[in-house]
JSON list of C-alpha atoms in Angstrom, two decimals:
[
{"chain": "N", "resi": 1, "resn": "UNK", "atom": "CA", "xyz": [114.37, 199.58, -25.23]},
{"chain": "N", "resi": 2, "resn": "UNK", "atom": "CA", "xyz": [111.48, 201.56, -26.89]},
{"chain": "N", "resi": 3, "resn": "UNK", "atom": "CA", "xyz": [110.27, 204.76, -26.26]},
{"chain": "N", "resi": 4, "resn": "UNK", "atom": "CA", "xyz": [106.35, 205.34, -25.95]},
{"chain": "N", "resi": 5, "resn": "UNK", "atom": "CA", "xyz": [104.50, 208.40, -26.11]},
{"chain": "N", "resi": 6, "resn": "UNK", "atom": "CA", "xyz": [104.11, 208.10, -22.23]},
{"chain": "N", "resi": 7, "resn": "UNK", "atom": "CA", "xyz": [107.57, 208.10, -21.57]},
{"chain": "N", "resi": 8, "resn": "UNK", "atom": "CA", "xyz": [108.28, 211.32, -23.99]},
{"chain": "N", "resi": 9, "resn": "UNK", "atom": "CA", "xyz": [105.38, 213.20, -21.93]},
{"chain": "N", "resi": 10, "resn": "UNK", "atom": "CA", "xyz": [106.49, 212.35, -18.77]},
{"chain": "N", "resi": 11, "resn": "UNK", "atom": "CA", "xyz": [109.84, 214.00, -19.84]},
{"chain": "N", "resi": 12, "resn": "UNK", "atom": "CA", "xyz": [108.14, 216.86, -21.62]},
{"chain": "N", "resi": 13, "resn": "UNK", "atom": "CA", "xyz": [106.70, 217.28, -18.32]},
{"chain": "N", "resi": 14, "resn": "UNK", "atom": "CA", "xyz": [109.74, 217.42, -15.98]},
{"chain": "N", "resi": 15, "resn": "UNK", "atom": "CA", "xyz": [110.82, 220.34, -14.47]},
{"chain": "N", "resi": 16, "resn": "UNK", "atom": "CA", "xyz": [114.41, 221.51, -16.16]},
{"chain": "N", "resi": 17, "resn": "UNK", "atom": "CA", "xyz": [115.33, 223.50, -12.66]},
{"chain": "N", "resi": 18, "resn": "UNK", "atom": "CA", "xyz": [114.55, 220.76, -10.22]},
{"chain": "N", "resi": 19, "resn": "UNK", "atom": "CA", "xyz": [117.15, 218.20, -12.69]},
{"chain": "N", "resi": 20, "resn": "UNK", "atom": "CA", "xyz": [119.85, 220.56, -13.28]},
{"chain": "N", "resi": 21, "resn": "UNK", "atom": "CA", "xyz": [121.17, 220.33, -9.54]},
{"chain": "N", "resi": 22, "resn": "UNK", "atom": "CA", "xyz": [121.08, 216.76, -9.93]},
{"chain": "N", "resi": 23, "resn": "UNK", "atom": "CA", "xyz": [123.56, 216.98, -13.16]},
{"chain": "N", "resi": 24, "resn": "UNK", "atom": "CA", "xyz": [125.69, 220.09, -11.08]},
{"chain": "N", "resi": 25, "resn": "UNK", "atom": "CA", "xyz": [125.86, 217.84, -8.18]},
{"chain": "N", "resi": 26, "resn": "UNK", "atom": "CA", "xyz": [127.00, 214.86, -10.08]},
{"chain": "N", "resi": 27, "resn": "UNK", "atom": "CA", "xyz": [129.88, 216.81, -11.98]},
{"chain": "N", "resi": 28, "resn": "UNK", "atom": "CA", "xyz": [131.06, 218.51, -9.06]},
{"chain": "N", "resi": 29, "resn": "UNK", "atom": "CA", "xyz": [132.01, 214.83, -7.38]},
{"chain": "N", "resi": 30, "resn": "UNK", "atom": "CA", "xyz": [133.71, 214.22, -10.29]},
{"chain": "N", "resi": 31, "resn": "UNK", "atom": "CA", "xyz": [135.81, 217.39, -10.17]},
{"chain": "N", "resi": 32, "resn": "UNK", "atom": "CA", "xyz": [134.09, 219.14, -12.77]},
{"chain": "N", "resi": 33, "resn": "UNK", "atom": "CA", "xyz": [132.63, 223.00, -12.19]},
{"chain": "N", "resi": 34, "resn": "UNK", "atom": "CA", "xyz": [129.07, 224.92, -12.99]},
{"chain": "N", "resi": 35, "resn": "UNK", "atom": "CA", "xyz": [130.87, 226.72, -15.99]},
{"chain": "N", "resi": 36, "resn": "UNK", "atom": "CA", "xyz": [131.67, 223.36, -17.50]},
{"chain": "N", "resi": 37, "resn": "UNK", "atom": "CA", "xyz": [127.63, 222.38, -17.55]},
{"chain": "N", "resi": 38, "resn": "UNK", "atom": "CA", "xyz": [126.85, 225.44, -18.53]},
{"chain": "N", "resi": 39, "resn": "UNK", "atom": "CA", "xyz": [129.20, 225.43, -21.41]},
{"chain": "N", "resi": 40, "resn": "UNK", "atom": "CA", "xyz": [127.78, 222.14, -22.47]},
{"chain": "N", "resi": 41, "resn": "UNK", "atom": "CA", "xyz": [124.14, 222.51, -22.21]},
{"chain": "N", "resi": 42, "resn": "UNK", "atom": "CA", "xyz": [124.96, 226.46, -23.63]},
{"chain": "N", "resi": 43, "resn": "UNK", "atom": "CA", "xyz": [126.60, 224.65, -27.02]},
{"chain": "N", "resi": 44, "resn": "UNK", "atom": "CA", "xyz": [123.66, 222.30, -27.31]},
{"chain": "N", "resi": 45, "resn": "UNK", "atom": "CA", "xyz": [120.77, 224.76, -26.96]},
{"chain": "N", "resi": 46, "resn": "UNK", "atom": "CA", "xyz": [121.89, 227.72, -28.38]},
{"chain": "N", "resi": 47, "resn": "UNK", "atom": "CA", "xyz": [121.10, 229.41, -24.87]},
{"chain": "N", "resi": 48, "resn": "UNK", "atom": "CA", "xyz": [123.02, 231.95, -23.50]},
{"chain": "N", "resi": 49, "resn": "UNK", "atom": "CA", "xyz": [123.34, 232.60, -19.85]},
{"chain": "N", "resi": 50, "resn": "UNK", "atom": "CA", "xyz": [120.73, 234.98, -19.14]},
{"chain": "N", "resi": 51, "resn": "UNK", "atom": "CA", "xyz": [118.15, 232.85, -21.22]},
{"chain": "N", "resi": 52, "resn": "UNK", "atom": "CA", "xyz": [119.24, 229.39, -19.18]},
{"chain": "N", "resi": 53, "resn": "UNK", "atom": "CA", "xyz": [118.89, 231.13, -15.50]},
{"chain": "N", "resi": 54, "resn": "UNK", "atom": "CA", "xyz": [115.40, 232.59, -16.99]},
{"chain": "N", "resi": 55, "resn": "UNK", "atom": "CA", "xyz": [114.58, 229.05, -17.74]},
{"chain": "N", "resi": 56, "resn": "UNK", "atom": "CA", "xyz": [115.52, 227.54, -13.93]},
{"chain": "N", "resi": 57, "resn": "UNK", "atom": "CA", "xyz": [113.42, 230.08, -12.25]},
{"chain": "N", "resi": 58, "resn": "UNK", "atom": "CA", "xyz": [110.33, 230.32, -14.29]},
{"chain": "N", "resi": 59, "resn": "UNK", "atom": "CA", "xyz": [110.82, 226.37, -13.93]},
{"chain": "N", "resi": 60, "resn": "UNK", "atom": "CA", "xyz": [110.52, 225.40, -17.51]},
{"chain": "N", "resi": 61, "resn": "UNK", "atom": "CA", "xyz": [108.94, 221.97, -18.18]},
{"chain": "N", "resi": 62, "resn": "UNK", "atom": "CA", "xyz": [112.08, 220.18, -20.70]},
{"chain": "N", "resi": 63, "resn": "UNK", "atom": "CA", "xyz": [109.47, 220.07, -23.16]},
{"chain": "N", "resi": 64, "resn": "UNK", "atom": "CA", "xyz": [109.34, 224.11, -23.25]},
{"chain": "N", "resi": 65, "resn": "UNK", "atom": "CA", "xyz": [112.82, 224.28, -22.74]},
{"chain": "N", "resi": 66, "resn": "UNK", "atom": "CA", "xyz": [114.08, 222.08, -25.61]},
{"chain": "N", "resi": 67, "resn": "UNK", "atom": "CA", "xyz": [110.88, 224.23, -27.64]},
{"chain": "N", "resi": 68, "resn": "UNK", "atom": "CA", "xyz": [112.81, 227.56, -27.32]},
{"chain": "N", "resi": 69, "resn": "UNK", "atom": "CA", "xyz": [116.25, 225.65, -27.92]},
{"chain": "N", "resi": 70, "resn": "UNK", "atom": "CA", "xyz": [118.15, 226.36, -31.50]},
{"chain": "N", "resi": 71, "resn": "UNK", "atom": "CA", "xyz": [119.71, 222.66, -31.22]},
{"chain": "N", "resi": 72, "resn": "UNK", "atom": "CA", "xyz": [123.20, 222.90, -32.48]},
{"chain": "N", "resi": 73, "resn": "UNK", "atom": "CA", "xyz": [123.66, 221.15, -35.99]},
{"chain": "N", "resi": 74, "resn": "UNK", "atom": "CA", "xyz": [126.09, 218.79, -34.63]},
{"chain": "N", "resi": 75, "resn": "UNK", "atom": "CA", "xyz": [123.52, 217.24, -32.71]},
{"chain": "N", "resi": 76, "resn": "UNK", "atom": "CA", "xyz": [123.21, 214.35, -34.48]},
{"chain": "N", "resi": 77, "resn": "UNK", "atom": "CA", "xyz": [126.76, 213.20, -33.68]},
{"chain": "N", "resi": 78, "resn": "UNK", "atom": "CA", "xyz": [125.94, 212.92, -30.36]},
{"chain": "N", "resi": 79, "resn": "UNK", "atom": "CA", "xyz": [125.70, 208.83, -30.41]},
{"chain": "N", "resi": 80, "resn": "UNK", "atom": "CA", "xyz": [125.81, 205.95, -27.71]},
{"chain": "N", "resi": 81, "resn": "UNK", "atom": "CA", "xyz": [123.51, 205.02, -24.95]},
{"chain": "N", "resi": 82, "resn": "UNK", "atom": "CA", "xyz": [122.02, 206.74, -22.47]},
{"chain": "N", "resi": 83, "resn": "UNK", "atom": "CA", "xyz": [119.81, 204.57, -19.13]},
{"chain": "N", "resi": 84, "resn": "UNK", "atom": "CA", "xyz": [119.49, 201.78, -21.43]},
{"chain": "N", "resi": 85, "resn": "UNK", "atom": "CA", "xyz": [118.70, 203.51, -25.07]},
{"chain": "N", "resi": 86, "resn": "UNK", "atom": "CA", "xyz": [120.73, 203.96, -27.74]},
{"chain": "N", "resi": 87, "resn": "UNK", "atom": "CA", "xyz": [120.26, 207.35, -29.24]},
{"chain": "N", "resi": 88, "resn": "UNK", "atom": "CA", "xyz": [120.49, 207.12, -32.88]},
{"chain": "N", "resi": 89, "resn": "UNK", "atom": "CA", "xyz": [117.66, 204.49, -32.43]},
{"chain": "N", "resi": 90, "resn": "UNK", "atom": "CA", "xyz": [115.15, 206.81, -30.85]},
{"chain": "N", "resi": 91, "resn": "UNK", "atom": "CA", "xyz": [112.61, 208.22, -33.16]},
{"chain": "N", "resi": 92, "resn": "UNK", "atom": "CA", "xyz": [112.09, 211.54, -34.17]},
{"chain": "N", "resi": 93, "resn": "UNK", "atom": "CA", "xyz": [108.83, 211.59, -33.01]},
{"chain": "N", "resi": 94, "resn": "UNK", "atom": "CA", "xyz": [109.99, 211.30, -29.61]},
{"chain": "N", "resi": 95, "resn": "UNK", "atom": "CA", "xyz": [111.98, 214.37, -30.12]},
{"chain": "N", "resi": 96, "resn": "UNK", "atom": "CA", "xyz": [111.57, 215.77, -26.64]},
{"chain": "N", "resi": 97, "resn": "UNK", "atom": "CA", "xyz": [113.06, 212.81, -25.44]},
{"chain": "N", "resi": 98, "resn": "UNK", "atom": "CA", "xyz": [115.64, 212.57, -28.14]},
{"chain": "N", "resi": 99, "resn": "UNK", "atom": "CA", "xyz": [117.26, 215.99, -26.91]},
{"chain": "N", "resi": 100, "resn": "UNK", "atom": "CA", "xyz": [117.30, 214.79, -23.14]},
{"chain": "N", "resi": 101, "resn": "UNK", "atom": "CA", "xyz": [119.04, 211.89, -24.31]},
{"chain": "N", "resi": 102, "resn": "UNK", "atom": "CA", "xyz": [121.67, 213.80, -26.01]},
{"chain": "N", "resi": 103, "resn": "UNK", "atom": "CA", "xyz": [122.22, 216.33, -23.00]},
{"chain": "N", "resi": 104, "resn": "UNK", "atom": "CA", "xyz": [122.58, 214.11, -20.94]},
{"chain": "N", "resi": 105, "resn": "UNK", "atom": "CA", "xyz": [125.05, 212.03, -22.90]},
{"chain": "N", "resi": 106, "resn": "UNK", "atom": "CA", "xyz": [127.19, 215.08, -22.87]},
{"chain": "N", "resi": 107, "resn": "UNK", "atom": "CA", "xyz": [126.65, 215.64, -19.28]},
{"chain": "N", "resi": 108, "resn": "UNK", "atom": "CA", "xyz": [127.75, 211.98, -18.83]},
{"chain": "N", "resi": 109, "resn": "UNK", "atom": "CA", "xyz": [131.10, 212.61, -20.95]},
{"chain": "N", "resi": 110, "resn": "UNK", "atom": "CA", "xyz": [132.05, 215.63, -18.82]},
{"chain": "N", "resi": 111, "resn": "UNK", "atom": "CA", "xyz": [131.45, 213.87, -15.70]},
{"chain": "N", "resi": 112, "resn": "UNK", "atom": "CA", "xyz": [133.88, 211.07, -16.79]},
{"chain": "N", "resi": 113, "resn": "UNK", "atom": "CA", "xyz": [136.24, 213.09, -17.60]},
{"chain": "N", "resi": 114, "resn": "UNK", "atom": "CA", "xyz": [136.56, 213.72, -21.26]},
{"chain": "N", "resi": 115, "resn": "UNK", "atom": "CA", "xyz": [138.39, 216.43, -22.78]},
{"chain": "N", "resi": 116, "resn": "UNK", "atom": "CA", "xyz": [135.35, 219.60, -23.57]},
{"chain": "N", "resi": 117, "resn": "UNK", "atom": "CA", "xyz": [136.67, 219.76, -27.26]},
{"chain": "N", "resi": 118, "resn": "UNK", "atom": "CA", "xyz": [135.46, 215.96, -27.96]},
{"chain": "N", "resi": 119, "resn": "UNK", "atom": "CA", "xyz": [132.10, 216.55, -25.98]},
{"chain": "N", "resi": 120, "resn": "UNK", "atom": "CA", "xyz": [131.12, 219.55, -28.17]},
{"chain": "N", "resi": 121, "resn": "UNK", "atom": "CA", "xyz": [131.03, 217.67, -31.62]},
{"chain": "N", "resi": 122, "resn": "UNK", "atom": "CA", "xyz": [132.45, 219.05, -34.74]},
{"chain": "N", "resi": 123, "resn": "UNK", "atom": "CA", "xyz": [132.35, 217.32, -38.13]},
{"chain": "N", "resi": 124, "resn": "UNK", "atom": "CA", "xyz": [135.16, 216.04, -39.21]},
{"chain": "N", "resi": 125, "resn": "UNK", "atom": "CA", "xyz": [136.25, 217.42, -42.60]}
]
């Protein structure tokens, strides 16, 4: 699938805090904890605690959110597909989308169950 410029402002446009319950919700039922997310989306963004609960109740949009982000180098390991795109395909002008992508695909390896020290990349020497 392709991504437009729609689709990238629509997600520019979500709210972060109304999703993240949605990803909490989905990795508690699959025996995983708050920390755990936290951990995850705190590798990827560069956030720290105080600066990701600032975010969920000023009710960033993701477009602000991934704006004030320091996206970890690794990033670009982050591969596969995520609701039908593959991520390595999506264009860097679509980089609000891009980063949603990748989240996601390492909320989507935590929920399955992988082990935290293959979700948060590291290159291999």
């Amino acid at each position: 699938m392709k991504v437009t410029a729609e689709k990238n402002e629509k997600v520019a446009n979500m709210i972060f805090a109304s999703i993240y319950p949605l990803y909490l919700n989905r990795l508690e039922k699959n025996g995983r904890t708050q920390d755990e997310l936290n951990q995850v989306i705190k590798w990827f963004t560069g956030f720290d605690q105080d600066t990701l609960e600032t975010l969920i109740k000023e009710k960033a949009t993701f477009g602000a959110f991934f704006k004030k982000a320091s996206i970890h180098p690794n990033a670009h390991l982050i591969k596969g597909v995520v609701c039908g795109y593959r991520i390595e395909e999506i264009a860097d002008e679509f980089e609000c989308y891009k980063q949603c992508r990748r989240m996601e695909k390492l909320i989507d390896e935590l929920a399955r169950g992988r082990k935290m020290e293959k979700i948060l990349r590291k290159e291999k020497k």
